[in-house]
mmCIF file of C-alpha atoms in Angstrom:
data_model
loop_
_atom_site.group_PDB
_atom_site.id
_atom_site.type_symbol
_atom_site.label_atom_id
_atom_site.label_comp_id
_atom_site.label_asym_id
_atom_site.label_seq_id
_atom_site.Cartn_x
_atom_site.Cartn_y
_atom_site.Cartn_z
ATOM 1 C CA UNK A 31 0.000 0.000 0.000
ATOM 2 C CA UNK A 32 1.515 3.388 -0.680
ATOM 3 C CA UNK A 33 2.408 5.515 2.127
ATOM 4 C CA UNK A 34 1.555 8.920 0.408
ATOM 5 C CA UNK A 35 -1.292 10.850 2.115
ATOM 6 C CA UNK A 36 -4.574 9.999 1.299
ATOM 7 C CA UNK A 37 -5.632 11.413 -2.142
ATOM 8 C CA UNK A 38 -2.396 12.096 -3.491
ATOM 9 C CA UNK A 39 -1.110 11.396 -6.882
ATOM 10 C CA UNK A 40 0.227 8.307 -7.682
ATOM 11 C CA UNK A 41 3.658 9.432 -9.743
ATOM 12 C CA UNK A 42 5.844 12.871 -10.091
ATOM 13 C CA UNK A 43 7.866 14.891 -12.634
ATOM 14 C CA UNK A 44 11.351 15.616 -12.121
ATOM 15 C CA UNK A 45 11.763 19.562 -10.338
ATOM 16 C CA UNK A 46 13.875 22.388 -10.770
ATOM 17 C CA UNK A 47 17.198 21.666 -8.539
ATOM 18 C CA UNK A 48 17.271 17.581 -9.195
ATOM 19 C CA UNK A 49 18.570 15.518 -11.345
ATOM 20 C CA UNK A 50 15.663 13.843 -14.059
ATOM 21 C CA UNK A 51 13.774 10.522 -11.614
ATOM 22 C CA UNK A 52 14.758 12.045 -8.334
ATOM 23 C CA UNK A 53 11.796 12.804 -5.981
ATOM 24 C CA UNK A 54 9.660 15.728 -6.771
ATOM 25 C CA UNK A 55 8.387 18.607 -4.785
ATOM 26 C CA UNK A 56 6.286 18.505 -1.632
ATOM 27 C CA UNK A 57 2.602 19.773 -0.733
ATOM 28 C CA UNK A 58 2.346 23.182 0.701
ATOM 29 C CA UNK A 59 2.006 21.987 3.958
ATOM 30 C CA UNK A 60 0.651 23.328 7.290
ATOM 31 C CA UNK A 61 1.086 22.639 10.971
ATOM 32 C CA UNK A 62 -0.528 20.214 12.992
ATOM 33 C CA UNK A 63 -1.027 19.890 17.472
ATOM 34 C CA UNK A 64 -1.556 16.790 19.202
ATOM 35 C CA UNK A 65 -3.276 17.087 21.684
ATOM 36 C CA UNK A 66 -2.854 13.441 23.470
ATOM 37 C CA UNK A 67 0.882 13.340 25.215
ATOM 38 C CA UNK A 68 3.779 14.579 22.930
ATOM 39 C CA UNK A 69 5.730 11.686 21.407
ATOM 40 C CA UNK A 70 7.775 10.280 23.447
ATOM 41 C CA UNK A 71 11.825 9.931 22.351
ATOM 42 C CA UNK A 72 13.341 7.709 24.796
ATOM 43 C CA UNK A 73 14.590 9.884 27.582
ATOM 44 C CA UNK A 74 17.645 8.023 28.633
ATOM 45 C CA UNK A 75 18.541 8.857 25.185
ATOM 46 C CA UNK A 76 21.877 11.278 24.958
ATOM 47 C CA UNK A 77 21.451 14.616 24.166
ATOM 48 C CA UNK A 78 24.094 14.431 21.186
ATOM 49 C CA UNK A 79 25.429 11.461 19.861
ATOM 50 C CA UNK A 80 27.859 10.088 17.337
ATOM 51 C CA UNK A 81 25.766 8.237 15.348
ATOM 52 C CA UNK A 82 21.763 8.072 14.160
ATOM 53 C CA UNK A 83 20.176 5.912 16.523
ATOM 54 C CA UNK A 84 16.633 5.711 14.922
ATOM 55 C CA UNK A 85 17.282 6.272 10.807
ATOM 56 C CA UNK A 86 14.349 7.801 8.812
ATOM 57 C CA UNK A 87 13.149 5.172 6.114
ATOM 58 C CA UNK A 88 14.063 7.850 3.297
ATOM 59 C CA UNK A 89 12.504 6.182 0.541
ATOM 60 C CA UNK A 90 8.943 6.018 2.557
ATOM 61 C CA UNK A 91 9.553 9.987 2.958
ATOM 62 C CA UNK A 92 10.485 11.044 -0.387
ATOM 63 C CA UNK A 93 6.967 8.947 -1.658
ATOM 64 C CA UNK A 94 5.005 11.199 0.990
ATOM 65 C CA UNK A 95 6.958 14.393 -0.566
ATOM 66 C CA UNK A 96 5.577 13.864 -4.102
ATOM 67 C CA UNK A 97 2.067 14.445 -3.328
ATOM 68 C CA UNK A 98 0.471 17.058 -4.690
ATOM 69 C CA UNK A 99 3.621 17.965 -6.062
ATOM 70 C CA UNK A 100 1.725 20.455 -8.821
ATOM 71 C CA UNK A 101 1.647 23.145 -6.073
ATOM 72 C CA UNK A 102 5.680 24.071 -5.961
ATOM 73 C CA UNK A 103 5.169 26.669 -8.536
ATOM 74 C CA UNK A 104 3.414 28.472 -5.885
ATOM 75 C CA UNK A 105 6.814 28.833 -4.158
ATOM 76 C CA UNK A 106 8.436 30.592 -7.215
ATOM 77 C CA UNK A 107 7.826 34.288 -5.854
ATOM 78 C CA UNK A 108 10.690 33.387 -2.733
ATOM 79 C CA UNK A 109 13.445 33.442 -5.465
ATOM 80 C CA UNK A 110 15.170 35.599 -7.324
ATOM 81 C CA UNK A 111 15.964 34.175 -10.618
ATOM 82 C CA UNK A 112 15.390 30.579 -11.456
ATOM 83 C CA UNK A 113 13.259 28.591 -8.466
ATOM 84 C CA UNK A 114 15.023 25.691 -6.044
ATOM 85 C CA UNK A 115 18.266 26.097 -6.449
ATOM 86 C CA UNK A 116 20.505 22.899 -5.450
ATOM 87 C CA UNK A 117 21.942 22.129 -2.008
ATOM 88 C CA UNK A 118 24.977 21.150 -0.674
ATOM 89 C CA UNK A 119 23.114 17.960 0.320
ATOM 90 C CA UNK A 120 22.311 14.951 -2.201
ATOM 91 C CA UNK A 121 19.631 15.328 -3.861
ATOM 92 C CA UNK A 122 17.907 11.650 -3.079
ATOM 93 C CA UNK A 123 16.407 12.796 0.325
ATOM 94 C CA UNK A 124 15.605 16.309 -0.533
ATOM 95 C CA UNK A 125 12.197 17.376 -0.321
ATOM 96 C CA UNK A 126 10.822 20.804 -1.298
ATOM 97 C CA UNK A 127 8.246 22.287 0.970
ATOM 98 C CA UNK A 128 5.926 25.132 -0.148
ATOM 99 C CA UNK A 129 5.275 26.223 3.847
ATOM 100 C CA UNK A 130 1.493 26.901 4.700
ATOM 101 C CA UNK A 131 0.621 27.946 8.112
ATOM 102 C CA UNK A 132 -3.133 26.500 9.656
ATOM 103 C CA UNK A 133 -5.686 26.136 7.024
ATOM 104 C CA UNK A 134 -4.675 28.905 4.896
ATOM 105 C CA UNK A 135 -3.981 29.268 1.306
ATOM 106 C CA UNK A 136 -1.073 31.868 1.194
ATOM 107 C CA UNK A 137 2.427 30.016 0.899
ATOM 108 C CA UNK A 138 4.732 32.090 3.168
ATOM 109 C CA UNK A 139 8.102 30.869 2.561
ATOM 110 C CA UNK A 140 9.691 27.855 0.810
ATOM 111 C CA UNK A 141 12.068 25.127 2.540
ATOM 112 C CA UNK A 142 14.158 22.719 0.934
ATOM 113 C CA UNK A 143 13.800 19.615 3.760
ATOM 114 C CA UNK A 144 16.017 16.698 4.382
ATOM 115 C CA UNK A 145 13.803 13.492 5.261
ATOM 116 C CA UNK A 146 17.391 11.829 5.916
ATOM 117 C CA UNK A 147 19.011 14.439 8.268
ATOM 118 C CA UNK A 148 15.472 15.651 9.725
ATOM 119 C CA UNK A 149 16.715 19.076 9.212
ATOM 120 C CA UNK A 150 16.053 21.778 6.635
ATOM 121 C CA UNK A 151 18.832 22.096 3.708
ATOM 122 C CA UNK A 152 17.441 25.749 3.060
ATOM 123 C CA UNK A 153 14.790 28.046 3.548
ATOM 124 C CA UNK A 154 14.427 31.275 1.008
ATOM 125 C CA UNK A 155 12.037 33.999 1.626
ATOM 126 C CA UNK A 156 11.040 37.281 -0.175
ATOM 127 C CA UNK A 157 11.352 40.265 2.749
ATOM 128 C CA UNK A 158 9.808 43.390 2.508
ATOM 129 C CA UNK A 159 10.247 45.498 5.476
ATOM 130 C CA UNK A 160 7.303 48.009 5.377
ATOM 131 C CA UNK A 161 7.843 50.866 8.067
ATOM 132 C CA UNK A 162 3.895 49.893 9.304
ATOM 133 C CA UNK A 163 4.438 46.222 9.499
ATOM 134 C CA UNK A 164 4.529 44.333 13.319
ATOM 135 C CA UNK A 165 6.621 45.712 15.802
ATOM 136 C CA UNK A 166 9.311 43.006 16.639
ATOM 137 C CA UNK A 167 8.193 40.013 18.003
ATOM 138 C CA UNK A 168 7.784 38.922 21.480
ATOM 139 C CA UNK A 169 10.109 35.802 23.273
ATOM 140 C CA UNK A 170 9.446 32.882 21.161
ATOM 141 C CA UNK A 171 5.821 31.279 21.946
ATOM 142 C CA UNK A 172 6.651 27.763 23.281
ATOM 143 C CA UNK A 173 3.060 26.615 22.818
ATOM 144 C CA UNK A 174 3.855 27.091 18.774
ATOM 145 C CA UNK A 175 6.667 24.410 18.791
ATOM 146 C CA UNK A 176 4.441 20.831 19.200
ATOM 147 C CA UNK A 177 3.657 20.440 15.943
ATOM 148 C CA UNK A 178 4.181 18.721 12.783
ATOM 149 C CA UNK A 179 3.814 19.293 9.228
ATOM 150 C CA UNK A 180 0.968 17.052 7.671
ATOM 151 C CA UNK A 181 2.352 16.269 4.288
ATOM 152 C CA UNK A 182 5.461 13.963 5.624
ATOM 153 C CA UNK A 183 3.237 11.947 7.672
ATOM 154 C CA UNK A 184 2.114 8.471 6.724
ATOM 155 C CA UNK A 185 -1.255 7.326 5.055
ATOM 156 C CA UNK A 186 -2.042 5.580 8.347
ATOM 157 C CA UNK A 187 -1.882 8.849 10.246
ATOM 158 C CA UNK A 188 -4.001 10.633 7.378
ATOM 159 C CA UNK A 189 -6.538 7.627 7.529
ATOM 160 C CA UNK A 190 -6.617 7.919 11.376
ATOM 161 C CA UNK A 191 -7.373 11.453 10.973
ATOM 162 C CA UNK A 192 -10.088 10.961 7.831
ATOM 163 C CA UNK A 193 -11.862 8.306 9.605
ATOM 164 C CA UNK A 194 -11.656 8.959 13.244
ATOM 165 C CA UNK A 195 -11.398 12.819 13.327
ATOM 166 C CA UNK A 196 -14.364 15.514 12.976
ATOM 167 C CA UNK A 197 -12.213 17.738 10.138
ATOM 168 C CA UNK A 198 -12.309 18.039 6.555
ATOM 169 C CA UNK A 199 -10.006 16.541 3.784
ATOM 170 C CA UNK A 200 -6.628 16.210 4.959
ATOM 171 C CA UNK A 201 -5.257 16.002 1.020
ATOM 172 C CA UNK A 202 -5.182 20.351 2.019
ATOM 173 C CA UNK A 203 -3.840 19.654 5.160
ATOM 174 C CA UNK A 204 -6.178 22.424 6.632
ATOM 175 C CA UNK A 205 -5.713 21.349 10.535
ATOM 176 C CA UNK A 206 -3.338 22.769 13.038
ATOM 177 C CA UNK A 207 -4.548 21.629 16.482
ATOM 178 C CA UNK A 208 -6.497 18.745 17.219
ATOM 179 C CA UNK A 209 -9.153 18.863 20.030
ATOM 180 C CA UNK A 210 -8.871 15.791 22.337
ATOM 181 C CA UNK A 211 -12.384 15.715 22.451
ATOM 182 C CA UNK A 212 -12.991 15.536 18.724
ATOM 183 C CA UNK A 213 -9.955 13.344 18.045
ATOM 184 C CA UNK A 214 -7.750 11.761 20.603
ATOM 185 C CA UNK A 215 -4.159 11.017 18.628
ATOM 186 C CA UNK A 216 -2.015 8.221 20.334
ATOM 187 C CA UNK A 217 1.461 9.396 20.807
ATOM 188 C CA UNK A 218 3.198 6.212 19.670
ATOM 189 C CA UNK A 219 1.373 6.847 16.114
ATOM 190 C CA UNK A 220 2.174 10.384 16.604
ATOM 191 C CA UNK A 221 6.088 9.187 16.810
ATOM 192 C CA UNK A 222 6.074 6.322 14.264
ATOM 193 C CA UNK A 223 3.595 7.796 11.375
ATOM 194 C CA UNK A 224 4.642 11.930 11.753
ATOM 195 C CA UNK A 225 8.082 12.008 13.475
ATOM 196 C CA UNK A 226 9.681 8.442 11.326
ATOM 197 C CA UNK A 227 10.830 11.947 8.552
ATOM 198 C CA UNK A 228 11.082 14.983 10.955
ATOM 199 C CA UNK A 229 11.877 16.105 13.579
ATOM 200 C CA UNK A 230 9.730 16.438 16.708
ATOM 201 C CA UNK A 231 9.659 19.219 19.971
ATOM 202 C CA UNK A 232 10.168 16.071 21.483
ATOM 203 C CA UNK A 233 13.832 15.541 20.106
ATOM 204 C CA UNK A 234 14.753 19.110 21.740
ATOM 205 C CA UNK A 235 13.152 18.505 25.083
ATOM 206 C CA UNK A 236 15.987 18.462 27.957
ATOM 207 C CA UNK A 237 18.586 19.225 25.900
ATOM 208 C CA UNK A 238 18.711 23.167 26.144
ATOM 209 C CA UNK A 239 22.418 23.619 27.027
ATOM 210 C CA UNK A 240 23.106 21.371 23.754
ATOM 211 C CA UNK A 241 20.987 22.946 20.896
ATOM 212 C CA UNK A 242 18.758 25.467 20.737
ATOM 213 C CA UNK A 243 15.612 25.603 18.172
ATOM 214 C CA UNK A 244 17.708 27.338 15.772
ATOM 215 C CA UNK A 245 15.377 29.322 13.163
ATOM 216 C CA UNK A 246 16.484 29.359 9.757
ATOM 217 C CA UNK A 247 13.839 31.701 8.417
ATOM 218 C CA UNK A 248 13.703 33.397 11.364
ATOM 219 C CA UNK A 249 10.131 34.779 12.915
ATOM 220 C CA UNK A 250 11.617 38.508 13.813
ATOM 221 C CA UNK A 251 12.674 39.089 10.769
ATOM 222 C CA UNK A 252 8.615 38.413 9.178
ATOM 223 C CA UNK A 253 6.645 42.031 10.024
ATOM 224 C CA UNK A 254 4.150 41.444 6.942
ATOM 225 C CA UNK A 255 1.379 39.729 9.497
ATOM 226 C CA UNK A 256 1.277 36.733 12.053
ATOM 227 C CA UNK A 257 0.779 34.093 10.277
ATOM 228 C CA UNK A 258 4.199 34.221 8.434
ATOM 229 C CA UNK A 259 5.617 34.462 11.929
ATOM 230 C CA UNK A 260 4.005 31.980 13.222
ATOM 231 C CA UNK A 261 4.506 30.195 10.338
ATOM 232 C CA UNK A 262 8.285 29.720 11.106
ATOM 233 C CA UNK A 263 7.407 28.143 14.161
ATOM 234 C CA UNK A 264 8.105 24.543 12.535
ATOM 235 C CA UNK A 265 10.650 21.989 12.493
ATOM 236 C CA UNK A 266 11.118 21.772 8.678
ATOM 237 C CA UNK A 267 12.395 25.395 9.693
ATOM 238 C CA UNK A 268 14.750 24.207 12.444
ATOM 239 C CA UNK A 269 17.835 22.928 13.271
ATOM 240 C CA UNK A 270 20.102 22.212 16.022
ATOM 241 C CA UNK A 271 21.755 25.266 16.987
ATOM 242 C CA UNK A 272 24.661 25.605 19.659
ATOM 243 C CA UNK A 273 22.943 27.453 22.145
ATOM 244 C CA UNK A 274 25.722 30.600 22.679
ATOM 245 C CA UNK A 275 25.837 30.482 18.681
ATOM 246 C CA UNK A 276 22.865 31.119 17.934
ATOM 247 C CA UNK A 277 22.084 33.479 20.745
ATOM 248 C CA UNK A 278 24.848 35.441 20.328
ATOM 249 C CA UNK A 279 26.782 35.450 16.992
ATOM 250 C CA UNK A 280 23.869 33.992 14.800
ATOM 251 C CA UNK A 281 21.154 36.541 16.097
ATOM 252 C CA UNK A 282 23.669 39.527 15.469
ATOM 253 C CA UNK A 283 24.304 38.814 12.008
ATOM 254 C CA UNK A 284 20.475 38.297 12.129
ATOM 255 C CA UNK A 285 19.279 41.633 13.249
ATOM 256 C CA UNK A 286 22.096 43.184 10.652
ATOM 257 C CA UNK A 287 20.051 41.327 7.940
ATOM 258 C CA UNK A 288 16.508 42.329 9.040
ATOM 259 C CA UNK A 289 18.198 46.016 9.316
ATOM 260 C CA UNK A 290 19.306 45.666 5.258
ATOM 261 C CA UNK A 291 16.193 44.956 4.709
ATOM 262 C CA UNK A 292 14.415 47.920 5.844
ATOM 263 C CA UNK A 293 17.095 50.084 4.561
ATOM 264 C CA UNK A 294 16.252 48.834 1.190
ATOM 265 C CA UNK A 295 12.743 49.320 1.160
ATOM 266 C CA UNK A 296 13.719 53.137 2.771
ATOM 267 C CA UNK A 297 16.353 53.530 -0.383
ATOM 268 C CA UNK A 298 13.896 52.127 -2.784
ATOM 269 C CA UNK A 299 10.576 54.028 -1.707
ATOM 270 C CA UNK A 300 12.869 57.559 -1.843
ATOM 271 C CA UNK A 301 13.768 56.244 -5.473
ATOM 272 C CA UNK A 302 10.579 55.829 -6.691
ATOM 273 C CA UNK A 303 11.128 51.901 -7.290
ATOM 274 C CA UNK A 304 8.847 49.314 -6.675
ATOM 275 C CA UNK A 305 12.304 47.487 -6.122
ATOM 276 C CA UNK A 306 11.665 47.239 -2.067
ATOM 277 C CA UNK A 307 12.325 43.465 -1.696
ATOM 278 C CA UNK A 308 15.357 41.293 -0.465
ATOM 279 C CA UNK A 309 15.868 37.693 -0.901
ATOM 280 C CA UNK A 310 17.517 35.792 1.573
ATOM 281 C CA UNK A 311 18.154 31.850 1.940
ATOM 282 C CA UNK A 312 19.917 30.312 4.635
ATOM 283 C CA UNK A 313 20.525 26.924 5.169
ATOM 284 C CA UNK A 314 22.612 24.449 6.801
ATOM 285 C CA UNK A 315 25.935 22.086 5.602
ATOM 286 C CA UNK A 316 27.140 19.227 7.206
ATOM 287 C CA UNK A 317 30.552 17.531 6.730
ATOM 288 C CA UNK A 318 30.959 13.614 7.345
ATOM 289 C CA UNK A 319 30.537 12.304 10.661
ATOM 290 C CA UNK A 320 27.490 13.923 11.959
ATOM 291 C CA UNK A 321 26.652 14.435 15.487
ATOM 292 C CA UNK A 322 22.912 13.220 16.223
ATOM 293 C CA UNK A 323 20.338 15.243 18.329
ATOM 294 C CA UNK A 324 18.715 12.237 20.490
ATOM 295 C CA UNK A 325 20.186 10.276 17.747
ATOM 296 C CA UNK A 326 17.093 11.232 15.393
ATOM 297 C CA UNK A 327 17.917 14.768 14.022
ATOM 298 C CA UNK A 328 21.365 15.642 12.550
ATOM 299 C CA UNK A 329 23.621 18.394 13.997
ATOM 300 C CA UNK A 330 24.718 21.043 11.447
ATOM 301 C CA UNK A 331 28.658 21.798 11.513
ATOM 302 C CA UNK A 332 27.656 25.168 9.660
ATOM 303 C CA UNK A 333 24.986 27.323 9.443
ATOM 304 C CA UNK A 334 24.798 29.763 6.436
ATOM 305 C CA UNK A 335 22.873 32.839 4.641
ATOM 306 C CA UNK A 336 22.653 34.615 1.483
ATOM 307 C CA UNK A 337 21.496 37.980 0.850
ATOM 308 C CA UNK A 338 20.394 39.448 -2.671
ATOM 309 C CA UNK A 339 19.180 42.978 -3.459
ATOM 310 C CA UNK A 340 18.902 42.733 -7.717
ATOM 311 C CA UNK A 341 18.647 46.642 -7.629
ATOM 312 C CA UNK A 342 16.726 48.645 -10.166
ATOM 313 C CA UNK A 343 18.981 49.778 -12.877
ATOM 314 C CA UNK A 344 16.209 52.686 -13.791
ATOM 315 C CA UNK A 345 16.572 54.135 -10.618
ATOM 316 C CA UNK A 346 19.723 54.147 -9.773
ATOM 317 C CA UNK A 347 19.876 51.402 -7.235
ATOM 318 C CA UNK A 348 23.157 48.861 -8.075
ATOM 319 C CA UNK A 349 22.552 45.250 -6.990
ATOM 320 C CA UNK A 350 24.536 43.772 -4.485
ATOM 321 C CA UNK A 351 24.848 40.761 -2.120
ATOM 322 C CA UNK A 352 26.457 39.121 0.200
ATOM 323 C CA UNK A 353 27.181 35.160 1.747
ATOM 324 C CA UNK A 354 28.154 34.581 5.458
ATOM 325 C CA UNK A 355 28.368 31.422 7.200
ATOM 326 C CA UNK A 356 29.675 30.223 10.603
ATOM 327 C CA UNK A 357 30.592 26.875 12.693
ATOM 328 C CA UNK A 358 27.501 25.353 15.163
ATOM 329 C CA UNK A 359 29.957 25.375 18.183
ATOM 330 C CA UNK A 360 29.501 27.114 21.158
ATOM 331 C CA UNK A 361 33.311 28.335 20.824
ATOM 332 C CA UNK A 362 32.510 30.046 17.403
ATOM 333 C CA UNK A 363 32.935 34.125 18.048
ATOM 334 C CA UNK A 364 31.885 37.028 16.132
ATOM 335 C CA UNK A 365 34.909 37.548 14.244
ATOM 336 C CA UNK A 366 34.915 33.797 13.749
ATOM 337 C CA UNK A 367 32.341 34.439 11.230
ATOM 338 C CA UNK A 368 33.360 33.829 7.373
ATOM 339 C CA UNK A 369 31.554 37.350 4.879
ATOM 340 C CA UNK A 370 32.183 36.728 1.180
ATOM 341 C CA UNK A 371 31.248 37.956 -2.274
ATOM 342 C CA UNK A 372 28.246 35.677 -3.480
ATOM 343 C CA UNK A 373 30.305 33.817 -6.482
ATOM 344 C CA UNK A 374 33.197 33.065 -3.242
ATOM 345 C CA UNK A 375 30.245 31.778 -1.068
ATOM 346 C CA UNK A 376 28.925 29.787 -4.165
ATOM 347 C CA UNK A 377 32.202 27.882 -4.206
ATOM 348 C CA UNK A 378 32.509 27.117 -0.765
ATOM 349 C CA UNK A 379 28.527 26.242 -0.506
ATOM 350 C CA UNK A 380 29.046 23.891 -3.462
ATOM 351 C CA UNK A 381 32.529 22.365 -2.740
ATOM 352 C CA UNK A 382 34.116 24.252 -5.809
ATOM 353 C CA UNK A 383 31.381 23.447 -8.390
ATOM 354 C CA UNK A 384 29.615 25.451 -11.136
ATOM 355 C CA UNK A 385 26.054 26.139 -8.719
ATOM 356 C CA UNK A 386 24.731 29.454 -7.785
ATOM 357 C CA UNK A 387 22.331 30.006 -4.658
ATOM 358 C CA UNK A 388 21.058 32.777 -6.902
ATOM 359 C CA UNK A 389 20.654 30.543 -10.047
ATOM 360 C CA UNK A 390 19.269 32.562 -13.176
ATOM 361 C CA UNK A 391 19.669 36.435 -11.443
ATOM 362 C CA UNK A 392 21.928 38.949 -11.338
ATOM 363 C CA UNK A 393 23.181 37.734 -8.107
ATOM 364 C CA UNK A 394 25.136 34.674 -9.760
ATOM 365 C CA UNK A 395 27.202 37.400 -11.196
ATOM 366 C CA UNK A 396 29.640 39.336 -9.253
ATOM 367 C CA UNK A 397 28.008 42.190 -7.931
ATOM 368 C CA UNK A 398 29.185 44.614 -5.260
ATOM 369 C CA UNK A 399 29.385 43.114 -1.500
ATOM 370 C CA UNK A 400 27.741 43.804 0.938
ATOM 371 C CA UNK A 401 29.917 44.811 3.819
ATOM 372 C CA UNK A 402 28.084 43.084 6.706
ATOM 373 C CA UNK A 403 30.828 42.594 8.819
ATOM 374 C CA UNK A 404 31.634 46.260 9.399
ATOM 375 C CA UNK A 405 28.285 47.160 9.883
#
């Protein structure tokens, strides 16, 4: 019996980003709550490990990804130039997500997901800083964090939901908290049928001083409307991040970002260009030998970003762009941190090859640098 979601199509094209018969692009997908007890991972479990300890059954993952694959065009408007660009990962567990938040129809960022690794490869979002958008965003809202994305769970967990559940189709994935009263979930199907391809609150719990719920697409930086914060709340957005990393390096380089951002929509409203937008990916790399979160979700060695502003030639705004990445260690320092020109950062993203994080725009050329680092 095929484990793709219930009402799904049966076969896939190739996608932008992988080679001709390797898995196709994902649902948009939303979040999900249990409401019964959170799956349990076994708490005598280490915190980090040196080896995968429960393995995802890839193959079973990448079938799930294909359905409804006919929606990743929707995900085109988070790139600059040509959609999905390749990872740094192989290809045959890659799974791109067009992210949907609760039952909604607007895609709000895209992530490129890997059901091996239970940890995003990238995510890529369009930002548009808007001086009336939110204020910045409060502490992270814990509640947010138990949930799981519908369209890498099994058929079993789709049926349970179909047949035992008070919603509507779950081919839309339209649910993102289930009432215990309406539909009781058992935690060891929540575990074996939603958490066998990602990664669960669960896998965090108790292990604070280890990894943090490190953001790739990260909620502050999202002031169009709550939903694409909340949105980001999701661990096909997340990663193990070294807790005085992220806290203290990552979220500089963060906030210089999110800054950029409203400085071009400033620059580009005085202009008179409809220009106001910058694209940013960031994404994780991993070298051999991978240290294991609970020995279910992979520990990053790096974590990276790229930043492109394509400029408006007619009004006088030059393109420009930067790449920045840094070690997941809690020893890695400010000036630890590696800035480069975007055709430099292509070659160490790529190992040396011919890719471009900015495949098909301006930004695979060599514009001018952003100077991050002295900013």
């Amino acid at each position: 019996m095929s484990d793709m979601p219930f009402g799904a199509p049966a076969a896939s094209p190739p996608i932008p980003g992988m080679p001709a018969g390797a898995p196709a692009a994902s649902p948009p997908m939303s979040g999900m709550m249990a409401d019964s007890p959170a799956a349990e991972v076994a708490t005598e479990d280490k915190c980090i490990m040196y080896q995968v300890t429960d393995e995802a059954p890839v193959d079973r993952c990448m079938e799930r990804c294909t359905n409804n694959y006919l929606q990743w065009p929707e995900c085109s408007n988070f790139f600059v130039g040509t959609p999905w660009p390749p990872s740094s990962y192989s290809s045959a567990a890659s799974c791109p997500i067009c992210q949907r938040q609760a039952d909604q129809t607007e895609v709000l960022f895209a992530t490129r997901f890997n059901t091996e690794f239970r940890i995003p490869e990238y995510t890529a979002d369009a930002i548009v800083r808007a001086p009336d958008g939110l204020e910045d965003p409060r502490d992270d809202d814990s509640s947010l964090w138990n949930r799981v994305q519908l369209g890498l769970c099994s058929s079993t967990f789709h049926d349970h939901i179909r047949d035992s559940c008070d919603f509507p189709e779950t081919y839309w994935w339209g649910v993102t908290k289930v009432s215990s009263r309406s539909c009781r979930i058992p935690s060891a199907l929540y575990l074996a049928e939603c958490g066998d391809c990602q990664g669960l609150d669960d896998d965090y719990d108790g292990c604070g001083t280890d990894a943090d719920r490190g953001h790739l697409n990260p909620n502050a930086i999202n002031n169009r409307d709550e939903a694409s914060r909340e949105a980001t709340f999701s661990f096909i957005n997340v990663a193990p991040q070294a807790p005085s990393f992220n806290r203290h390096v990552w979220e500089s380089f963060e906030e210089k970002v999110r800054y950029k951002a409203e400085e071009v929509y400033r620059t580009a409203e005085a202009a008179g260009s409809g220009q106001r937008t910058l694209y940013v990916i960031t994404g994780t790399k991993t070298d051999p030998g991978n240290e294991w979160l609970k020995g279910r979700v992979a520990f990053p060695d790096f974590f990276w970003k790229a930043v492109c502003y394509p400029g408006d030639e007619s009004a006088g705004l030059r393109p420009f762009g930067v790449g920045f990445y840094g070690r997941n260690a809690e020893f890695t320092e400010v000036e630890d941190m590696v800035t480069l020109a975007l055709p430099d950062f292509d070659s160490w993203l790529y190992d040396g090859g011919n890719d471009h994080i900015f495949q098909g725009s301006v930004c695979a050329t060599d514009v001018d640098k952003w100077d991050i680092e002295n900013e």
